[in-house]
XYZ file of C-alpha atoms in Angstrom:
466
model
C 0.000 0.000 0.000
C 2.747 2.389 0.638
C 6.443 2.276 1.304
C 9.503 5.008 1.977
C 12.942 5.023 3.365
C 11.528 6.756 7.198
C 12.021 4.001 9.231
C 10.743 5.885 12.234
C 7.429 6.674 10.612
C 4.362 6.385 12.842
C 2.841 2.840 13.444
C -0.617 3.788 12.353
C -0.854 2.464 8.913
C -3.555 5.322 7.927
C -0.869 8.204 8.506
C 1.447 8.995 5.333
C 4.930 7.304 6.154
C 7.122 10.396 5.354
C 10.421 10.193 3.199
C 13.900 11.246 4.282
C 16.275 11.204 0.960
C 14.191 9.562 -1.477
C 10.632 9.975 -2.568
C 7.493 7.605 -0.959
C 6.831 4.356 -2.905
C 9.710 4.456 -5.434
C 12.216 2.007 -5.867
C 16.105 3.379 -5.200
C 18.989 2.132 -5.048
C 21.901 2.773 -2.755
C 20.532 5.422 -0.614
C 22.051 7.347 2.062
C 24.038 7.116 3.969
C 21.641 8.824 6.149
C 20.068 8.073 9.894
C 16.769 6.030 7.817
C 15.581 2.485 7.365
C 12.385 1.132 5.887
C 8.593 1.163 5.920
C 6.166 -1.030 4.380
C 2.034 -0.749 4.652
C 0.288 -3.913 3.423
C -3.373 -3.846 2.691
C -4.440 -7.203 3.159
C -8.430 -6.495 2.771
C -10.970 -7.439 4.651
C -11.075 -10.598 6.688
C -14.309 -12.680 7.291
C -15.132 -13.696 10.791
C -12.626 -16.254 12.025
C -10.297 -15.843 8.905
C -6.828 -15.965 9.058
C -4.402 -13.859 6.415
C -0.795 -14.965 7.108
C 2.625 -13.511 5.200
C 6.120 -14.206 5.818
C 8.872 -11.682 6.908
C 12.415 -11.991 6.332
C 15.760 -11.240 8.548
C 18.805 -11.822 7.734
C 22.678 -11.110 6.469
C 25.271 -11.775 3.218
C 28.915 -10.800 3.126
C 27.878 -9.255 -0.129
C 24.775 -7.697 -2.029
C 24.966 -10.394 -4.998
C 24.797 -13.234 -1.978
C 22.061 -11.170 -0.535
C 19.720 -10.915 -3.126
C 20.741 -14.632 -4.041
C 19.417 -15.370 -0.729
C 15.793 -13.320 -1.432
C 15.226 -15.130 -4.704
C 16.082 -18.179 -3.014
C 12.726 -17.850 -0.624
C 10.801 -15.754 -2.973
C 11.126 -12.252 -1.263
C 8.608 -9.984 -2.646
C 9.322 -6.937 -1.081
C 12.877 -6.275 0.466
C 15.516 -3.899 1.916
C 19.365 -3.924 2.300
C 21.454 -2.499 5.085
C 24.827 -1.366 3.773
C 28.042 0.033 5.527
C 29.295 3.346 4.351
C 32.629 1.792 4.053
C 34.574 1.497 0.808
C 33.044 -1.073 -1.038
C 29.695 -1.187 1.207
C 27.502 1.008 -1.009
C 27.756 -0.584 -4.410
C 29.166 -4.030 -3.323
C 28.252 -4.710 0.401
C 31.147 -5.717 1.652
C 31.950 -6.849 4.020
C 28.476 -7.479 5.200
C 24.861 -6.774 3.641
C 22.079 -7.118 6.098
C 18.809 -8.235 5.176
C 14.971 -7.101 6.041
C 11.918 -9.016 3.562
C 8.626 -10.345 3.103
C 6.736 -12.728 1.099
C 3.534 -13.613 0.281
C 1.947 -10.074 0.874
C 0.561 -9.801 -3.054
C 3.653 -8.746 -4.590
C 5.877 -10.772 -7.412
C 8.872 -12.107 -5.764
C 12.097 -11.621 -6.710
C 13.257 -13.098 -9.933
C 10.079 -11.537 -11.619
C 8.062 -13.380 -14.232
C 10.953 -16.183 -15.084
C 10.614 -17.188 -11.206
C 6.702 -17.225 -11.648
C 6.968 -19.208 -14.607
C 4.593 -17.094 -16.307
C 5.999 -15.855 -19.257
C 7.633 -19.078 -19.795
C 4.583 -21.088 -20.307
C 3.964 -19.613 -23.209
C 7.868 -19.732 -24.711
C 7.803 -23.631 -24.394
C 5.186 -24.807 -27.006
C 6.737 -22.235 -30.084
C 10.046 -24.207 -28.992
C 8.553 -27.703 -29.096
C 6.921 -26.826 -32.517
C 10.289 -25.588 -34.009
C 12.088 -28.365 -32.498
C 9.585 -30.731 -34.149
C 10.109 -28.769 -37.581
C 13.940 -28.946 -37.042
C 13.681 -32.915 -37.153
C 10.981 -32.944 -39.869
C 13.317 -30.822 -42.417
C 16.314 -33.010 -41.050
C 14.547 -36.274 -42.106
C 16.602 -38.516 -44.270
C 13.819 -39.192 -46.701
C 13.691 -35.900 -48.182
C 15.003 -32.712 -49.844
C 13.132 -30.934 -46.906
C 15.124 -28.241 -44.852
C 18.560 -29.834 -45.945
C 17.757 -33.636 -45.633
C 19.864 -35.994 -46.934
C 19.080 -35.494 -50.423
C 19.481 -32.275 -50.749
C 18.869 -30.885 -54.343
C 22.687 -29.798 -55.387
C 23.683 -33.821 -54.144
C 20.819 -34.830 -56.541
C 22.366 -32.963 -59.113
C 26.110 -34.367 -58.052
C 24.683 -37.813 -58.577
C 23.049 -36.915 -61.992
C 26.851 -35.847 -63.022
C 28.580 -39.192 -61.790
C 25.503 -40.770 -64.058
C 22.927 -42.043 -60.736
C 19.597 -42.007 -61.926
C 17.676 -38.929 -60.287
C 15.392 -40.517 -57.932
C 15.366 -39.505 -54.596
C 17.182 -41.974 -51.882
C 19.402 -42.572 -55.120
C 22.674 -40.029 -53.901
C 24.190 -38.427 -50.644
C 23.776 -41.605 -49.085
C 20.560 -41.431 -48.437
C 19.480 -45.776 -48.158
C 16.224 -44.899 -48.352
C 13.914 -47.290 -50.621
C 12.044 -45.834 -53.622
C 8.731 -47.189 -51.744
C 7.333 -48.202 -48.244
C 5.493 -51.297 -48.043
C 5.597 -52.040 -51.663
C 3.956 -48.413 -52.772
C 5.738 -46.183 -54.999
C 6.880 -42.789 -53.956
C 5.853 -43.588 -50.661
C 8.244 -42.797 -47.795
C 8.381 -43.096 -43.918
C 11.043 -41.382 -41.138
C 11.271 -41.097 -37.482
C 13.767 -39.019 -35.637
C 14.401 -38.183 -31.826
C 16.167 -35.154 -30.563
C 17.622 -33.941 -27.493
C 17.067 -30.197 -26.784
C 18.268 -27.725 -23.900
C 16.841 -24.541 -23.320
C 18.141 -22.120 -20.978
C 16.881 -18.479 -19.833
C 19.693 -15.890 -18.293
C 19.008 -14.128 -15.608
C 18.326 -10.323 -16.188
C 18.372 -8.340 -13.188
C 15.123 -9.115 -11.534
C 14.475 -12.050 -14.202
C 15.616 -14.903 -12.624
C 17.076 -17.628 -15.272
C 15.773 -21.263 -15.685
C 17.122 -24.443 -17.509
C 15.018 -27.146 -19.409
C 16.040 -30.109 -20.956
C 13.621 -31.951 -23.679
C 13.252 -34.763 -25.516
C 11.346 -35.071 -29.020
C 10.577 -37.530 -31.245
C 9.557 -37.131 -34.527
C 7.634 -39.094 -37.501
C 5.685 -38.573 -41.118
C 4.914 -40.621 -43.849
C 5.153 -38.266 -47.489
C 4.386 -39.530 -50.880
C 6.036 -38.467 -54.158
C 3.313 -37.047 -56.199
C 5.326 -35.289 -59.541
C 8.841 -36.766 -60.469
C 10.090 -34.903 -63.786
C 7.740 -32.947 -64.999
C 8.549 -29.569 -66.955
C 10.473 -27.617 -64.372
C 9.434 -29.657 -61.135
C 11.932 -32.090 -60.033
C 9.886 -33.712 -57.451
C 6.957 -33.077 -55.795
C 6.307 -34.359 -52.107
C 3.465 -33.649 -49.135
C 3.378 -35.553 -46.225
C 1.864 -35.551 -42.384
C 3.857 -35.759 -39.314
C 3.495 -36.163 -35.715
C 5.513 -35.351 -32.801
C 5.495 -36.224 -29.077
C 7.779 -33.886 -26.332
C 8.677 -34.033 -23.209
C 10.622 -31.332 -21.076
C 11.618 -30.964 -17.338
C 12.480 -27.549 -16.035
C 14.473 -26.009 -13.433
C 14.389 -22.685 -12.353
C 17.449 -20.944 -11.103
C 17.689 -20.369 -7.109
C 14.160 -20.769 -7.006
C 13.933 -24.490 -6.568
C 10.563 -24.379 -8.683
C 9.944 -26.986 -11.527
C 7.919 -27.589 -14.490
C 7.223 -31.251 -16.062
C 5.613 -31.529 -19.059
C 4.762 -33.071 -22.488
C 2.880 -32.526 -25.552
C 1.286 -33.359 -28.954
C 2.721 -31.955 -32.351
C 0.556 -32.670 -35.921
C 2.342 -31.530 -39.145
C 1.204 -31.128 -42.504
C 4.460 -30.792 -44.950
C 5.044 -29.816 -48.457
C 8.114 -29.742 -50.633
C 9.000 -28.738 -54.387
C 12.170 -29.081 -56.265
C 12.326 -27.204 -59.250
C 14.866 -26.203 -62.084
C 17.165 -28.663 -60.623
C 18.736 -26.446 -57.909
C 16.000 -24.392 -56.292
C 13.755 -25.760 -53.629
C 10.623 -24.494 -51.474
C 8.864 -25.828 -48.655
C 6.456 -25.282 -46.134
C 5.481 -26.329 -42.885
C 2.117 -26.307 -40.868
C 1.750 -27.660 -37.262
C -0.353 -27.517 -34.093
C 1.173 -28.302 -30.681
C -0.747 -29.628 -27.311
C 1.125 -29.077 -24.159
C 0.044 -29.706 -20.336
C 2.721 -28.837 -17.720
C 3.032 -29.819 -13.872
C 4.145 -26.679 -11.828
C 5.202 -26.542 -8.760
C 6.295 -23.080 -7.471
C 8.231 -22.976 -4.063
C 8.195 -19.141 -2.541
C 8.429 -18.339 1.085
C 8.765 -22.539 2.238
C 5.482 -23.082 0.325
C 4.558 -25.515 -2.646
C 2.122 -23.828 -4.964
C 0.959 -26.480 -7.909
C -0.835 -25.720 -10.894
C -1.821 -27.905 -14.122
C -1.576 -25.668 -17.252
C -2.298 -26.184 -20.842
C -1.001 -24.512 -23.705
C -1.039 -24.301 -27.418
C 0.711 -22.999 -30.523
C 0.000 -22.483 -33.904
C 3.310 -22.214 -36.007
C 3.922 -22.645 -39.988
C 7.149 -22.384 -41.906
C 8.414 -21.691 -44.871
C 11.717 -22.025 -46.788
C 13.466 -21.324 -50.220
C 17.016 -22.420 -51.106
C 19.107 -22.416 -53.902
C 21.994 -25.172 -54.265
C 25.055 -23.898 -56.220
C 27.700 -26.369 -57.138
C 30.942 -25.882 -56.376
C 33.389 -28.650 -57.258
C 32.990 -32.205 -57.908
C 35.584 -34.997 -58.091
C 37.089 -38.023 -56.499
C 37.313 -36.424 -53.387
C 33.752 -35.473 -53.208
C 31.261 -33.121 -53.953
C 30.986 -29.640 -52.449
C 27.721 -27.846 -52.734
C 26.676 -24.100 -50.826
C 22.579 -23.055 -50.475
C 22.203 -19.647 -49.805
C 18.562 -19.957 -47.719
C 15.834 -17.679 -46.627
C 13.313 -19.475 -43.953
C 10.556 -17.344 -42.327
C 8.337 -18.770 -39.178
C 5.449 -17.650 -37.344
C 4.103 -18.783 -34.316
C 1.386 -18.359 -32.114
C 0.755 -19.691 -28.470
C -1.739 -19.652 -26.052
C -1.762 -20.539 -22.315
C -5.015 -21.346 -20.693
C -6.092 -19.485 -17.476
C -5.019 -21.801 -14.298
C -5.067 -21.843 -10.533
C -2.679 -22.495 -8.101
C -3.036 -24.632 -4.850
C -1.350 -24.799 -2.108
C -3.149 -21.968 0.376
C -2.733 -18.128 1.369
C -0.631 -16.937 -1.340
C -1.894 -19.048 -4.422
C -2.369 -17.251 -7.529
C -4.730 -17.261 -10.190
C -3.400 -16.741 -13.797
C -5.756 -15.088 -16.223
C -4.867 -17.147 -19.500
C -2.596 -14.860 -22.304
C -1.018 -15.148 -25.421
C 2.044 -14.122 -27.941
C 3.030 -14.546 -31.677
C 6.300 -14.157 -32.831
C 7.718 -13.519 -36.588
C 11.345 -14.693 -37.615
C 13.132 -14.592 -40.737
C 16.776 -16.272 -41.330
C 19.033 -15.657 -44.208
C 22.048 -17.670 -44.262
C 24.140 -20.087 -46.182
C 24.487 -24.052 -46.173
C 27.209 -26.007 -46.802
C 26.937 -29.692 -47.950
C 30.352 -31.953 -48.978
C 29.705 -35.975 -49.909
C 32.294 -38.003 -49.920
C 32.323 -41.425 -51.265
C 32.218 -43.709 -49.038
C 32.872 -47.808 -48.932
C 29.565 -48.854 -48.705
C 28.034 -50.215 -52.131
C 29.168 -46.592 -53.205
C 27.248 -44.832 -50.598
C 28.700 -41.443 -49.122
C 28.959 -39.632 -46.312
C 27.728 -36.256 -45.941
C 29.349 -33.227 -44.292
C 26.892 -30.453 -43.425
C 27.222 -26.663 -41.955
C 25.059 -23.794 -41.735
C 24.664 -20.251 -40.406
C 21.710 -17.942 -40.153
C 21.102 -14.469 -39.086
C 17.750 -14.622 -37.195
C 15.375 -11.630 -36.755
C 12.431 -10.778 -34.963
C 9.616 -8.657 -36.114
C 6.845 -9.684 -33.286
C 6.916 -10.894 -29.649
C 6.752 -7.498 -27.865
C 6.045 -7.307 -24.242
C 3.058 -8.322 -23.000
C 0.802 -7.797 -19.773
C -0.833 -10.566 -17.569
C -3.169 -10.165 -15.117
C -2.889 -12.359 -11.642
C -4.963 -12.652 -8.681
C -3.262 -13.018 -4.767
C -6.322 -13.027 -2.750
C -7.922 -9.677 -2.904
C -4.678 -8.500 -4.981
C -4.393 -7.926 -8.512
C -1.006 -8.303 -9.376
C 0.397 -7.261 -13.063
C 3.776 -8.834 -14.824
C 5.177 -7.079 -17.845
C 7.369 -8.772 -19.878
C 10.467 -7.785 -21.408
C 10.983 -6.867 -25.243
C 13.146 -10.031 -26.938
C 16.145 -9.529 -28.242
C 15.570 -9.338 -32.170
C 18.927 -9.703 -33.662
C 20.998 -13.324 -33.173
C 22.365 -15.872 -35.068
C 21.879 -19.576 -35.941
C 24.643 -22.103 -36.418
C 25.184 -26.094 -36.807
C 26.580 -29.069 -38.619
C 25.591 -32.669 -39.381
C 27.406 -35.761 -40.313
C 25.260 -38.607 -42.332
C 27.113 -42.094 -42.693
C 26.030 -45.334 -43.959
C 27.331 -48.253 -41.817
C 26.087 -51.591 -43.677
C 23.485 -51.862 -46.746
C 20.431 -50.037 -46.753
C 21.052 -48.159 -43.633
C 22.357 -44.809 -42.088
C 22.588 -43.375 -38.922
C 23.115 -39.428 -38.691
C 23.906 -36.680 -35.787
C 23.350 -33.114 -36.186
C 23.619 -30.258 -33.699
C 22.745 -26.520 -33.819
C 23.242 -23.715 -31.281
C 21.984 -20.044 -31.419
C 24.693 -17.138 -31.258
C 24.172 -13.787 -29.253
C 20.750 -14.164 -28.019
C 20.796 -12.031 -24.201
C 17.362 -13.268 -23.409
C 17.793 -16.951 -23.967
C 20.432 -20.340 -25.146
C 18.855 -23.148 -27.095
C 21.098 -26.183 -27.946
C 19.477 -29.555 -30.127
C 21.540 -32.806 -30.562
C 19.634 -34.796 -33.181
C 20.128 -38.550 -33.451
C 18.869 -39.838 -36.798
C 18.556 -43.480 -38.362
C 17.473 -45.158 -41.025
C 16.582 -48.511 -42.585
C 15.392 -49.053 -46.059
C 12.176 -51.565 -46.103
């Protein structure tokens, strides 16, 4: 309700607390040093006969201000203030000793802000699963999809050394021509491990999830060499993801797992250019538990996203020879997403929150450049393939956002931070054939200069002509 730096401001919570160096209910830093100290008014509303309203208060010391504020995030401190010396060192370090005075669970967000609350991070998770799903889709090793194995500039490598131009007929892909017997029909399955981690930002306190996902699609072949199409493929997919979440010094986790459909399309054309596109809808129901102030709150949340992707690349040749063929794609891929998270409630007593449900979109675009070297390999004239890339990733949407929450009587609103627009995408893959008819690959991709967030994927990949 009010709050100043008068720490010898009357009792009665209906007088005005008074200031000393800084102005009533502001945030400061550093203040002083002056003869002061702290006030805080709660307004707790109205209690029914025989209720009870309890909060938590705080009191403590750090031998610095980073192990002090470490210590508040650690019990979910909503409202705090630090005693400093007026030593060297004591004001904008507090050394050698920062003394402590908090509370928690009086309506406020703790500290660590929305990342601690997990609020802003429900809705993050399902435009990751989707991409991640879309990352193994366009990696399959059926298809020219996203860089697959057959790529278009290793189709046209294997029309120069005289292979017939089928695809699973070059870059080692030991894919059949058909699946159970049907032509043009082909089948994949990939799994992927995927870590996700959010820095802390000041009062955003950082979290670290690591996922699983498993990917699968069946695509048929509908135009082989016709006028200027190459090939002509569209296929269905479905994914399944799991994740399991820790968030930094708060010891709060999420466990979750969802549903991915796809719907995929992709067209080869002119021999070197290719253009796909992605469509997919994700499920996702997370466990929460949130532990503030020594209490468990739990809360069952569902979320969705909406995302769809689209690519063009064009394959230039660069050599070819006995020591393989080298190939570069200049590539433009742009994906949008949209998630939702459903309203939810907490339990666990005084203190629980209720989370009106929100949403966010978000609009990338990557240009960057591929790089794809085969090299023959021993196995019935197989090859391995070498693969590189590099993007430059922007971001036209996800602005801030507001959501609404409900402590009790209090209505609490979390703002989120802008994103960070401007970062880069990089990765590699190796593709090897290790006995007749089959392949195993591993690919991995990181991004570059993102401030808000790290994403790492290790893709496993394996396949076996039938």
């Amino acid at each position: 309700m009010a709050s100043s730096d008068n720490g010898f401001a009357n009792g009665n919570p209906l007088e005005p607390t008074g200031s000393i160096s800084a102005p009533e209910n502001s945030n400061f830093d550093d203040n002083g040093p002056d003869d002061h100290g702290a006030t805080f008014d709660f307004n707790f509303g109205v209690l029914d006969i025989g209720g009870t309203r309890s909060f938590v208060i705080f009191y403590g010391a750090a031998a610095t201000e980073e192990e002090a504020l470490a210590a508040l995030r650690a019990v979910g401190a909503e409202v705090y203030s630090l005693g400093q010396p007026s030593s060297d060192g004591g004001a904008a370090d507090g050394i050698p000793n920062t003394f402590i005075f908090g509370f928690g669970e009086v309506g406020g967000i703790p500290l660590g802000g929305s990342r601690s609350e997990f609020v802003p991070y429900y809705v993050d998770m399902p435009m990751l699963a989707t991409g991640d799903h879309f990352r193994n889709l366009g990696l399959r090793l059926t298809g020219r999809l996203g860089g697959g194995e057959l790529t278009t500039a290793s189709a046209v490598a294997a029309m120069m050394d005289g292979a017939p131009q089928v695809m699973g007929a070059a870059a080692g892909d030991t894919m059949a021509e058909s699946l159970f017997g049907v032509k043009g029909l082909r089948g994949f399955l990939t799994g992927s491990y995927n870590q996700t981690g959010y820095n802390t930002q000041g009062a955003l306190i950082g979290s670290n999830t690591d996922g699983f996902a498993v990917t699968g699609g069946v695509d048929y072949e509908f135009i082989t060499n016709e006028g200027p199409i190459d090939s002509l493929i569209a296929g269905v997919g479905l994914g399944w993801s799991t994740l399991d979440s820790d968030i930094a010094d708060a010891g709060s986790t999420v466990e979750g797992d969802g549903i991915t459909v796809m719907l995929y399309s992709s067209a080869t054309m002119f021999k070197q250019l290719s253009v796909d596109l992605v469509v997919g809808y994700s499920w996702l129901n997370y466990d929460s538990d949130r532990l503030a102030g020594g209490t468990t709150f739990s809360s069952d949340v569902d979320a969705t996203d909406f995302g769809a992707l689209g690519s063009i690349a064009y394959d230039i040749p660069v050599a070819t020879g006995a020591t393989g063929d080298l190939t570069f794609s200049p590539y433009l891929d742009t994906a949008y997403h949209y998630a939702e998270v459903d309203g939810f409630s907490e339990s666990g007593g005084a203190g629980a929150r209720t989370v009106e449900g929100y949403d966010a979109d978000s609009l990338t675009t990557e240009l960057g450049l591929r790089g794809e070297w085969r090299l023959p390999s021993l196995v019935l004239g197989n090859s391995f393939v070498l693969r590189v890339h590099g993007g430059w990733v922007h971001e036209y949407l996800d602005d801030s956002f507001v959501i609404q929450q409900q402590i009790g009587v209090a209505t609490v609103t979390t703002t989120t931070n802008d994103p960070d627009r401007d970062y880069g995408r990089v990765g590699g893959g190796l593709v090897f054939p290790f006995m007749p008819g089959a392949a195993v690959g591993v690919d991995y991709e990181t991004l570059v200069g993102n401030d808000d967030f790290d994403h790492e994927s290790v893709t496993l990949r394996g396949r076996i002509a039938f």
